[in-house]
Amino acid sequence: MPFPFALPTTSSVLLSDCFSSVTHPSLPLQATTKRSVLKDTLKKHKRLPAQSRSSHLSIVQDALTNYIPYLLALNTASSFRDVGTERVDVDVVKPLEVEWRTPLTAALPGREAPRPKLTGIHNEIAFTFSTLAHVHVLLARSQLGFLHGSPSLSQDQRTTALATAMKHLLEAHSILKYLLSVPSVSASKESPIDVQPSTISALASLALAEATLTVVSKDDPYAAAVADDRDETNRDWMFKAPTIPKVRAHLFARICLAAAEHASQACGLLTGNTAGKVDEDLSKYANDLRRTARAKSIRFLAIDTELSGNTGEGLAWLRGAKKELGLAVELEDGKRKGFRGLKQSWQEKREDRRIEKGGEWGMDAGRLEEARVVEMLEAKWDRENSAVNVQTVPPFEPLLARLPTGREYHTPQAYEPPTLDAYILTQLRAPPDPEDLAFRGDEEDSGGEERFRRGDPPGAFPGAGLDYERSATSSSYY
């Protein structure tokens, strides 16, 4: 399940005060207007309830897509390069200074993420494109959340949702890779941890790992069987058992190992960053995704082995998968026992409640869900082995030592950012009307973030907490 990124917010800035153009004098003014719309959209998105944010993501995506062509035009022209086939002269009047909220930077519990003042257009480009990548990840998350929230979907509906999620994750990966190709961004060493090259590379690896696992989820009947088992209205288990072709089981194992390699690379980049400390939830998620991908690959190897008639060795593979998940809980008659089993069951129920309420679920990267699948297979095979096959279960450590190599499934395409049309560039040659002012946005520069976060006094009108505060010069309540 993709990570639930929090979209950043930004301050207001007049690009027309920082850039001027002799050939296209309306360009800085129009860029300011597009950016102000983006600023308002991000602030409104932050104040929405968690259940309403997924439907607002398309509006944020449109605001980013409309602003990027003007931002790239200013960056290209200020570097004495042509915009498309047209020459655009842009002079830098003063360095661009703007504030961006940094939600991936570690902060004290209960504190808002910092919003440092950043200098240079390269920071503006980095935050704008990384925000667009986060939007695509959140769109993929909403598609996968639709699957988990509605377990009784048809196969066509599941395939469509998974294909859409995969498309968004690959788009996020391409955007982040494009951002690393921007020289001013990749060479920046003083930027916040959110847009450091190592963090951008880690996020790109995470997106690719999640897209790779989505390929397997599309044709994984065992995960669907566990989801159907939790659906009280489902009765398919009475007449149909999940099956999987033997050849594809080994192929899926190698694809999952490739995803684990990408997640491991992301985990190393996030934990080894010396420029600052990344949010702990993101680092933990990357580690859980690596463990989930490895356990899933081992589970497919177990399926491949069991289909060959080696049930004992298949059980050994499953125990190795539980070891990778960090949930080595013994089963007794198909049920967990001990304190660790009770704790795992409590965590799964809490995760189910989060899915029902639409909260920040999936922070374990599917680790608990994979544990359910492994335990379902282990209980089933253990009963069969005890009653029919009676094969010895070997130790799993030698099996884990001979895991196959990973196999890449995707060939990510290069990202092509939106550019200004020739017709729009022609219109920007006209000088702006002296009476026209740049649109600063409807939201306050602070976005009301401090005001909306502070609790109101009892009985006060919502949002009127500031009216009840004492004045700074008063030393009395009266």
Short mmCIF file of C-alpha atoms in Angstrom, two decimals:
data_model
loop_
_atom_site.label_atom_id
_atom_site.label_comp_id
_atom_site.label_asym_id
_atom_site.label_seq_id
_atom_site.Cartn_x
_atom_site.Cartn_y
_atom_site.Cartn_z
CA MET A 1 0.00 0.00 0.00
CA PRO A 2 1.59 3.34 -1.03
CA PHE A 3 2.73 5.70 1.70
CA PRO A 4 0.15 8.37 2.74
CA PHE A 5 2.17 11.47 1.91
CA ALA A 6 1.11 14.81 3.39
CA LEU A 7 1.16 17.46 0.66
CA PRO A 8 3.20 20.57 1.48
CA THR A 9 1.89 24.11 1.59
CA THR A 10 3.69 27.23 0.42
CA SER A 11 3.78 30.97 0.97
CA SER A 12 2.71 33.70 -1.42
CA VAL A 13 5.27 35.32 -3.71
CA LEU A 14 5.18 37.75 -6.63
CA LEU A 15 7.22 36.22 -9.43
CA SER A 16 6.86 39.50 -11.31
CA ASP A 17 9.04 41.11 -8.62
CA CYS A 18 11.78 38.52 -9.18
CA PHE A 19 11.69 38.17 -12.98
CA SER A 20 11.15 40.56 -15.87
CA SER A 21 10.95 39.91 -19.59
CA VAL A 22 11.40 42.30 -22.48
CA THR A 23 10.18 39.88 -25.15
CA HIS A 24 7.28 38.39 -23.14
CA PRO A 25 6.38 40.92 -20.42
CA SER A 26 3.19 39.06 -19.39
CA LEU A 27 5.02 35.82 -18.54
CA PRO A 28 5.99 36.67 -14.91
CA LEU A 29 2.50 38.02 -14.20
CA GLN A 30 0.75 34.93 -15.56
CA ALA A 31 3.19 32.66 -13.70
CA THR A 32 2.33 34.47 -10.46
CA THR A 33 -1.38 33.90 -11.08
CA LYS A 34 -0.90 30.17 -11.71
CA ARG A 35 1.25 29.83 -8.62
CA SER A 36 -1.28 31.64 -6.44
CA VAL A 37 -3.98 29.22 -7.58
CA LEU A 38 -1.68 26.34 -6.61
CA LYS A 39 -0.99 27.91 -3.21
CA ASP A 40 -4.72 28.24 -2.49
CA THR A 41 -5.41 24.68 -3.66
CA LEU A 42 -2.74 23.17 -1.41
CA LYS A 43 -3.97 25.08 1.64
CA LYS A 44 -7.58 24.07 1.02
CA HIS A 45 -6.49 20.45 0.57
CA LYS A 46 -4.73 20.48 3.93
CA ARG A 47 -7.83 21.67 5.78
CA LEU A 48 -10.12 19.05 4.25
CA PRO A 49 -11.14 16.01 6.33
CA ALA A 50 -9.15 12.87 5.58
CA GLN A 51 -12.17 11.23 3.93
CA SER A 52 -12.56 14.11 1.42
CA ARG A 53 -8.95 14.53 0.34
CA SER A 54 -8.89 11.71 -2.22
CA SER A 55 -11.64 13.36 -4.28
CA HIS A 56 -9.74 16.68 -4.15
CA LEU A 57 -6.48 15.24 -5.51
CA SER A 58 -7.49 15.78 -9.15
CA ILE A 59 -7.91 19.50 -8.45
CA VAL A 60 -4.42 19.66 -6.93
CA GLN A 61 -3.04 17.79 -9.93
CA ASP A 62 -4.64 20.27 -12.35
CA ALA A 63 -3.23 23.23 -10.41
CA LEU A 64 0.28 21.73 -10.53
CA THR A 65 0.00 20.85 -14.23
CA ASN A 66 -1.12 24.39 -15.07
CA TYR A 67 1.72 26.01 -13.12
CA ILE A 68 4.63 23.80 -14.26
CA PRO A 69 4.82 25.12 -17.88
CA TYR A 70 5.22 28.72 -16.68
CA LEU A 71 7.74 27.73 -14.01
CA LEU A 72 9.87 25.82 -16.52
CA ALA A 73 9.61 28.69 -19.02
CA LEU A 74 10.99 31.12 -16.43
CA ASN A 75 13.78 28.73 -15.48
CA THR A 76 14.73 28.00 -19.10
CA ALA A 77 14.62 31.61 -20.27
CA SER A 78 16.56 32.92 -17.26
CA SER A 79 19.31 30.44 -18.19
CA PHE A 80 19.60 32.04 -21.68
CA ARG A 81 17.92 29.14 -23.47
CA ASP A 82 15.02 29.09 -25.90
CA VAL A 83 11.56 28.01 -24.79
CA GLY A 84 10.64 25.48 -27.45
CA THR A 85 11.43 27.13 -30.78
CA GLU A 86 10.94 30.67 -29.54
CA ARG A 87 13.45 33.02 -27.99
CA VAL A 88 12.36 34.33 -24.59
CA ASP A 89 14.50 36.81 -22.67
CA VAL A 90 14.02 36.77 -18.90
CA ASP A 91 16.11 38.81 -16.47
CA VAL A 92 16.46 37.95 -12.79
CA VAL A 93 15.64 41.13 -10.87
CA LYS A 94 16.28 39.56 -7.46
CA PRO A 95 16.68 36.00 -6.13
CA LEU A 96 13.45 34.11 -5.62
CA GLU A 97 12.68 33.60 -1.92
CA VAL A 98 9.74 31.43 -0.98
CA GLU A 99 8.63 29.21 1.89
CA TRP A 100 7.58 25.57 1.53
CA ARG A 101 6.31 23.28 4.24
CA THR A 102 8.57 20.22 4.64
CA PRO A 103 6.33 17.29 5.73
CA LEU A 104 9.04 14.65 5.23
CA THR A 105 11.39 16.33 7.70
CA ALA A 106 11.38 14.78 11.16
CA ALA A 107 9.60 17.00 13.70
CA LEU A 108 8.75 16.75 17.37
CA PRO A 109 5.49 14.91 18.13
CA GLY A 110 2.53 17.26 17.97
CA ARG A 111 4.52 19.95 16.16
CA GLU A 112 3.85 21.23 12.66
CA ALA A 113 6.52 20.46 10.05
CA PRO A 114 8.87 23.44 9.55
CA ARG A 115 8.41 25.89 6.69
CA PRO A 116 11.89 27.27 5.94
CA LYS A 117 12.59 30.17 3.60
CA LEU A 118 14.29 28.87 0.45
CA THR A 119 16.31 30.85 -2.08
CA GLY A 120 16.56 29.98 -5.75
CA ILE A 121 14.21 28.78 -8.45
CA HIS A 122 15.68 25.27 -8.23
CA ASN A 123 14.01 24.78 -4.83
CA GLU A 124 10.71 25.92 -6.33
CA ILE A 125 11.10 23.37 -9.12
CA ALA A 126 12.06 20.60 -6.69
CA PHE A 127 9.05 21.11 -4.40
CA THR A 128 6.60 21.57 -7.28
CA PHE A 129 7.59 18.36 -9.07
CA SER A 130 7.93 16.31 -5.87
CA THR A 131 4.44 17.46 -4.85
CA LEU A 132 3.11 16.28 -8.23
CA ALA A 133 4.78 12.89 -7.65
CA HIS A 134 3.18 12.67 -4.20
CA VAL A 135 -0.23 13.40 -5.76
CA HIS A 136 0.20 10.48 -8.17
CA VAL A 137 1.16 8.19 -5.27
CA LEU A 138 -1.93 9.30 -3.34
CA LEU A 139 -4.11 8.69 -6.42
CA ALA A 140 -2.71 5.15 -6.61
CA ARG A 141 -3.40 4.77 -2.89
CA SER A 142 -7.04 5.79 -3.37
CA GLN A 143 -7.45 3.13 -6.08
CA LEU A 144 -5.97 0.41 -3.87
CA GLY A 145 -8.04 1.64 -0.94
CA PHE A 146 -11.13 1.12 -3.06
CA LEU A 147 -10.11 -2.54 -3.43
CA HIS A 148 -9.57 -3.09 0.30
CA GLY A 149 -12.74 -1.24 1.22
CA SER A 150 -14.86 -3.34 -1.18
CA PRO A 151 -13.64 -6.95 -1.01
CA SER A 152 -16.57 -8.34 -3.07
CA LEU A 153 -15.50 -6.80 -6.39
CA SER A 154 -15.48 -8.60 -9.71
CA GLN A 155 -12.21 -9.60 -11.34
CA ASP A 156 -12.60 -6.92 -14.02
CA GLN A 157 -13.06 -4.21 -11.39
CA ARG A 158 -10.00 -5.41 -9.49
CA THR A 159 -7.90 -5.49 -12.66
CA THR A 160 -8.96 -1.97 -13.68
CA ALA A 161 -8.24 -0.51 -10.24
CA LEU A 162 -4.83 -2.21 -10.03
CA ALA A 163 -3.89 -1.11 -13.57
CA THR A 164 -4.83 2.49 -12.74
CA ALA A 165 -2.82 2.39 -9.51
CA MET A 166 0.18 0.94 -11.37
CA LYS A 167 -0.02 3.75 -13.94
CA HIS A 168 0.03 6.42 -11.24
CA LEU A 169 2.99 4.81 -9.43
CA LEU A 170 5.04 4.58 -12.64
CA GLU A 171 4.20 8.22 -13.38
CA ALA A 172 5.43 9.22 -9.91
CA HIS A 173 8.64 7.27 -10.49
CA SER A 174 9.21 9.01 -13.85
CA ILE A 175 8.59 12.46 -12.35
CA LEU A 176 11.11 11.88 -9.56
CA LYS A 177 13.69 10.53 -12.01
CA TYR A 178 13.17 13.61 -14.18
CA LEU A 179 13.70 15.80 -11.11
CA LEU A 180 17.05 14.11 -10.50
CA SER A 181 18.05 14.96 -14.08
CA VAL A 182 17.68 18.71 -13.41
CA PRO A 183 21.29 19.83 -12.78
CA SER A 184 20.45 22.56 -10.24
CA VAL A 185 18.34 20.11 -8.20
CA SER A 186 20.70 17.13 -8.31
CA ALA A 187 23.67 19.31 -7.34
CA SER A 188 21.90 21.08 -4.46
CA LYS A 189 23.37 20.27 -1.05
CA GLU A 190 21.68 22.95 1.10
CA SER A 191 18.06 22.14 0.25
CA PRO A 192 15.70 20.66 2.87
CA ILE A 193 15.75 16.91 3.37
CA ASP A 194 12.45 16.62 1.45
CA VAL A 195 14.12 17.53 -1.85
CA GLN A 196 17.65 16.27 -1.29
CA PRO A 197 18.84 14.08 -4.20
CA SER A 198 19.10 11.06 -1.90
CA THR A 199 15.50 11.50 -0.69
CA ILE A 200 14.18 11.98 -4.23
CA SER A 201 16.03 8.85 -5.36
CA ALA A 202 14.64 6.89 -2.40
CA LEU A 203 11.08 7.98 -3.19
CA ALA A 204 11.56 6.99 -6.83
CA SER A 205 12.72 3.52 -5.73
CA LEU A 206 9.72 3.20 -3.41
CA ALA A 207 7.31 4.08 -6.22
CA LEU A 208 8.91 1.51 -8.53
CA ALA A 209 8.84 -1.15 -5.81
CA GLU A 210 5.14 -0.53 -5.18
CA ALA A 211 4.39 -0.60 -8.93
CA THR A 212 6.24 -3.92 -9.21
CA LEU A 213 4.28 -5.46 -6.35
CA THR A 214 1.04 -4.26 -7.96
CA VAL A 215 1.83 -6.49 -10.95
CA VAL A 216 1.79 -9.52 -8.68
CA SER A 217 -1.31 -8.38 -6.77
CA LYS A 218 -3.30 -8.37 -10.00
CA ASP A 219 -2.91 -12.17 -10.40
CA ASP A 220 -2.48 -13.24 -6.77
CA PRO A 221 -5.58 -15.28 -5.87
CA TYR A 222 -4.40 -16.07 -2.36
CA ALA A 223 -4.47 -12.45 -1.17
CA ALA A 224 -7.93 -12.13 -2.69
CA ALA A 225 -8.98 -15.33 -0.92
CA VAL A 226 -7.95 -13.89 2.46
CA ALA A 227 -9.88 -10.70 1.68
CA ASP A 228 -12.93 -12.75 0.70
CA ASP A 229 -12.61 -14.76 3.90
CA ARG A 230 -13.09 -11.55 5.91
CA ASP A 231 -16.21 -10.71 3.88
CA GLU A 232 -19.15 -12.22 5.76
CA THR A 233 -21.41 -12.10 2.68
CA ASN A 234 -19.01 -14.10 0.50
CA ARG A 235 -19.81 -17.81 -0.09
CA ASP A 236 -17.35 -18.64 -2.88
CA TRP A 237 -15.20 -20.68 -0.49
CA MET A 238 -17.90 -23.37 -0.47
CA PHE A 239 -17.30 -24.42 -4.06
CA LYS A 240 -14.08 -22.78 -5.33
CA ALA A 241 -10.51 -22.90 -4.01
CA PRO A 242 -7.77 -20.48 -5.12
CA THR A 243 -5.38 -21.86 -7.71
CA ILE A 244 -2.26 -20.52 -9.37
CA PRO A 245 -0.24 -21.93 -12.28
CA LYS A 246 3.06 -23.45 -11.24
CA VAL A 247 5.20 -21.57 -13.78
CA ARG A 248 3.84 -18.17 -12.79
CA ALA A 249 4.48 -18.83 -9.11
CA HIS A 250 8.24 -18.91 -9.70
CA LEU A 251 8.00 -15.88 -11.99
CA PHE A 252 6.06 -13.92 -9.37
CA ALA A 253 8.70 -14.82 -6.78
CA ARG A 254 11.43 -13.24 -8.91
CA ILE A 255 9.32 -10.14 -9.57
CA CYS A 256 8.76 -9.71 -5.83
CA LEU A 257 12.49 -10.04 -5.21
CA ALA A 258 13.10 -7.20 -7.68
CA ALA A 259 10.61 -5.10 -5.72
CA ALA A 260 12.43 -5.99 -2.50
CA GLU A 261 15.70 -4.79 -4.02
CA HIS A 262 14.16 -1.42 -4.89
CA ALA A 263 12.68 -1.10 -1.40
CA SER A 264 16.03 -2.05 0.15
CA GLN A 265 17.74 0.67 -1.88
CA ALA A 266 15.18 3.21 -0.70
CA CYS A 267 15.59 2.08 2.90
CA GLY A 268 19.37 2.53 2.70
CA LEU A 269 19.07 6.01 1.17
CA LEU A 270 16.59 7.18 3.80
CA THR A 271 18.46 5.84 6.83
CA GLY A 272 21.91 6.82 5.55
CA ASN A 273 21.08 10.45 4.75
CA THR A 274 23.52 12.77 6.51
CA ALA A 275 21.89 16.06 5.43
CA GLY A 276 19.04 15.69 7.92
CA LYS A 277 16.62 13.28 9.51
CA VAL A 278 13.71 11.92 7.48
CA ASP A 279 10.33 11.34 9.09
CA GLU A 280 10.44 8.11 11.08
CA ASP A 281 7.18 6.81 9.60
CA LEU A 282 8.61 6.97 6.07
CA SER A 283 11.81 5.13 7.06
CA LYS A 284 9.79 2.45 8.87
CA TYR A 285 7.48 2.11 5.87
CA ALA A 286 10.42 1.54 3.51
CA ASN A 287 11.76 -1.20 5.78
CA ASP A 288 8.33 -2.84 6.06
CA LEU A 289 7.90 -2.75 2.28
CA ARG A 290 11.24 -4.53 1.85
CA ARG A 291 10.21 -7.23 4.33
CA THR A 292 6.78 -7.62 2.75
CA ALA A 293 8.24 -7.99 -0.76
CA ARG A 294 10.77 -10.60 0.38
CA ALA A 295 8.13 -12.54 2.32
CA LYS A 296 5.81 -12.47 -0.68
CA SER A 297 8.55 -13.87 -2.92
CA ILE A 298 9.29 -16.64 -0.42
CA ARG A 299 5.57 -17.44 -0.22
CA PHE A 300 5.43 -17.87 -4.01
CA LEU A 301 8.44 -20.18 -3.86
CA ALA A 302 6.56 -22.16 -1.23
CA ILE A 303 3.57 -22.43 -3.56
CA ASP A 304 5.81 -23.57 -6.40
CA THR A 305 7.36 -26.22 -4.15
CA GLU A 306 4.00 -27.46 -2.83
CA LEU A 307 2.61 -27.78 -6.34
CA SER A 308 5.52 -30.13 -7.06
CA GLY A 309 4.36 -32.41 -4.23
CA ASN A 310 6.96 -31.33 -1.64
CA THR A 311 4.60 -30.17 1.09
CA GLY A 312 7.23 -30.44 3.82
CA GLU A 313 9.64 -28.15 2.00
CA GLY A 314 6.76 -25.79 1.19
CA LEU A 315 6.01 -25.48 4.91
CA ALA A 316 9.68 -24.68 5.51
CA TRP A 317 9.47 -21.89 2.94
CA LEU A 318 6.40 -20.49 4.71
CA ARG A 319 8.23 -20.45 8.03
CA GLY A 320 11.01 -18.53 6.33
CA ALA A 321 8.43 -16.04 5.07
CA LYS A 322 7.14 -15.55 8.62
CA LYS A 323 10.70 -14.98 9.76
CA GLU A 324 11.13 -12.25 7.12
CA LEU A 325 7.91 -10.61 8.28
CA GLY A 326 9.09 -10.62 11.87
CA LEU A 327 5.92 -12.45 12.89
CA ALA A 328 7.22 -15.90 13.80
CA VAL A 329 4.06 -16.94 15.64
CA GLU A 330 3.39 -20.63 16.18
CA LEU A 331 0.00 -21.98 15.10
CA GLU A 332 -2.06 -24.55 16.99
CA ASP A 333 -4.99 -26.03 15.05
CA GLY A 334 -4.75 -23.16 12.58
CA LYS A 335 -4.97 -20.52 15.33
CA ARG A 336 -2.32 -18.26 16.87
CA LYS A 337 -1.23 -18.79 20.40
CA GLY A 338 0.76 -16.83 22.94
CA PHE A 339 1.11 -13.13 23.60
CA ARG A 340 2.67 -12.40 20.20
CA GLY A 341 -0.27 -14.04 18.47
CA LEU A 342 -2.70 -11.96 20.52
CA LYS A 343 -0.77 -8.80 19.71
CA GLN A 344 -0.76 -9.58 15.98
CA SER A 345 -4.51 -10.22 15.99
CA TRP A 346 -5.08 -6.90 17.75
CA GLN A 347 -2.94 -5.07 15.18
CA GLU A 348 -4.89 -6.63 12.31
CA LYS A 349 -8.24 -5.64 13.83
CA ARG A 350 -7.00 -2.09 14.32
CA GLU A 351 -5.89 -2.00 10.68
CA ASP A 352 -9.32 -3.25 9.57
CA ARG A 353 -10.99 -0.45 11.51
CA ARG A 354 -8.72 2.09 9.84
CA ILE A 355 -9.75 0.78 6.42
CA GLU A 356 -13.44 1.07 7.33
CA LYS A 357 -13.02 4.64 8.62
CA GLY A 358 -10.75 5.76 5.77
CA GLY A 359 -7.87 6.77 8.05
CA GLU A 360 -4.13 6.46 7.51
CA TRP A 361 -4.08 2.71 7.05
CA GLY A 362 -1.45 0.68 5.24
CA MET A 363 1.46 2.18 7.18
CA ASP A 364 2.88 -1.34 7.53
CA ALA A 365 3.22 -1.65 3.70
CA GLY A 366 0.95 -4.72 3.66
CA ARG A 367 3.03 -6.69 6.17
CA LEU A 368 0.06 -7.81 8.29
CA GLU A 369 -1.97 -8.69 5.20
CA GLU A 370 0.85 -10.88 3.88
CA ALA A 371 1.08 -12.55 7.31
CA ARG A 372 -2.57 -13.54 6.99
CA VAL A 373 -1.93 -15.19 3.61
CA VAL A 374 1.12 -17.08 4.88
CA GLU A 375 -0.73 -18.34 7.95
CA MET A 376 -3.71 -19.44 5.85
CA LEU A 377 -1.46 -21.55 3.64
CA GLU A 378 0.52 -22.88 6.60
CA ALA A 379 -2.62 -24.06 8.42
CA LYS A 380 -3.99 -25.71 5.27
CA TRP A 381 -0.76 -27.47 4.29
CA ASP A 382 -0.01 -28.54 7.85
CA ARG A 383 -3.36 -30.35 8.09
CA GLU A 384 -2.76 -32.05 4.73
CA ASN A 385 0.79 -33.01 5.63
CA SER A 386 -0.26 -34.46 8.98
CA ALA A 387 -3.11 -36.49 7.50
CA VAL A 388 -1.85 -37.58 4.06
CA ASN A 389 1.73 -36.79 3.04
CA VAL A 390 3.53 -36.95 6.41
CA GLN A 391 6.69 -35.30 5.06
CA THR A 392 9.48 -33.96 7.24
CA VAL A 393 9.70 -30.17 7.44
CA PRO A 394 13.38 -29.19 6.92
CA PRO A 395 14.94 -26.04 8.40
CA PHE A 396 14.26 -22.89 6.39
CA GLU A 397 17.66 -21.20 6.76
CA PRO A 398 19.37 -23.19 3.93
CA LEU A 399 16.38 -22.45 1.68
CA LEU A 400 16.62 -18.69 2.22
CA ALA A 401 20.33 -18.85 1.35
CA ARG A 402 19.53 -19.94 -2.22
CA LEU A 403 16.90 -17.41 -3.21
CA PRO A 404 16.88 -16.69 -6.97
CA THR A 405 17.71 -13.32 -8.47
CA GLY A 406 15.07 -10.68 -9.00
CA ARG A 407 13.47 -10.01 -12.36
CA GLU A 408 12.39 -6.55 -13.47
CA TYR A 409 8.93 -6.25 -14.95
CA HIS A 410 8.56 -2.56 -15.77
CA THR A 411 10.53 -0.45 -18.20
CA PRO A 412 9.79 3.07 -16.92
CA GLN A 413 9.34 5.72 -19.58
CA ALA A 414 10.99 9.14 -19.40
CA TYR A 415 8.76 11.89 -18.07
CA GLU A 416 7.90 14.72 -20.43
CA PRO A 417 6.81 17.80 -18.45
CA PRO A 418 4.04 20.01 -19.87
CA THR A 419 5.28 23.00 -21.85
CA LEU A 420 3.74 26.23 -23.04
CA ASP A 421 2.04 26.10 -26.42
CA ALA A 422 3.24 28.39 -29.18
CA TYR A 423 -0.14 30.15 -29.13
CA ILE A 424 0.17 30.95 -25.40
CA LEU A 425 3.73 32.21 -25.87
CA THR A 426 2.47 34.54 -28.59
CA GLN A 427 -0.15 35.93 -26.24
CA LEU A 428 2.47 36.53 -23.55
CA ARG A 429 4.25 38.99 -25.86
CA ALA A 430 1.56 41.55 -25.18
CA PRO A 431 2.37 43.93 -22.31
CA PRO A 432 0.13 43.55 -19.27
CA ASP A 433 -2.51 46.15 -18.57
CA PRO A 434 -1.15 48.69 -16.05
CA GLU A 435 -4.35 48.28 -14.03
CA ASP A 436 -4.01 44.49 -13.87
CA LEU A 437 -2.54 43.21 -10.62
CA ALA A 438 -1.10 39.79 -10.05
CA PHE A 439 -3.52 37.40 -8.41
CA ARG A 440 -2.28 36.81 -4.86
CA GLY A 441 -4.86 34.14 -4.01
CA ASP A 442 -7.86 34.06 -1.74
CA GLU A 443 -6.03 32.35 1.12
CA GLU A 444 -3.96 34.21 3.68
CA ASP A 445 -0.21 33.75 3.39
CA SER A 446 -0.25 31.69 6.58
CA GLY A 447 -3.16 29.76 5.16
CA GLY A 448 -4.90 29.96 8.49
CA GLU A 449 -2.88 26.92 9.54
CA GLU A 450 -2.02 28.27 12.98
CA ARG A 451 -5.51 29.62 13.55
CA PHE A 452 -7.31 26.45 12.55
CA ARG A 453 -4.95 24.26 14.55
CA ARG A 454 -5.43 26.19 17.83
CA GLY A 455 -8.37 25.07 19.93
CA ASP A 456 -11.21 27.52 20.50
CA PRO A 457 -12.39 28.42 24.02
CA PRO A 458 -15.52 26.62 25.24
CA GLY A 459 -18.65 28.26 23.88
CA ALA A 460 -16.77 30.33 21.30
CA PHE A 461 -17.77 30.48 17.66
CA PRO A 462 -15.55 28.07 15.60
CA GLY A 463 -12.49 29.89 14.30
CA ALA A 464 -12.88 32.85 16.70
CA GLY A 465 -10.23 31.74 19.17
CA LEU A 466 -7.96 34.68 18.36
CA ASP A 467 -10.64 37.16 19.49
CA TYR A 468 -10.53 35.70 23.00
CA GLU A 469 -6.78 36.01 23.52
CA ARG A 470 -5.30 38.59 25.83
CA SER A 471 -3.51 41.51 24.31
CA ALA A 472 0.30 41.42 24.35
CA THR A 473 0.47 44.64 26.41
CA SER A 474 -2.10 43.61 29.02
CA SER A 475 -1.04 42.03 32.31
CA SER A 476 -4.56 41.41 33.59
CA TYR A 477 -7.49 39.28 32.58
CA TYR A 478 -9.83 42.23 33.01
#
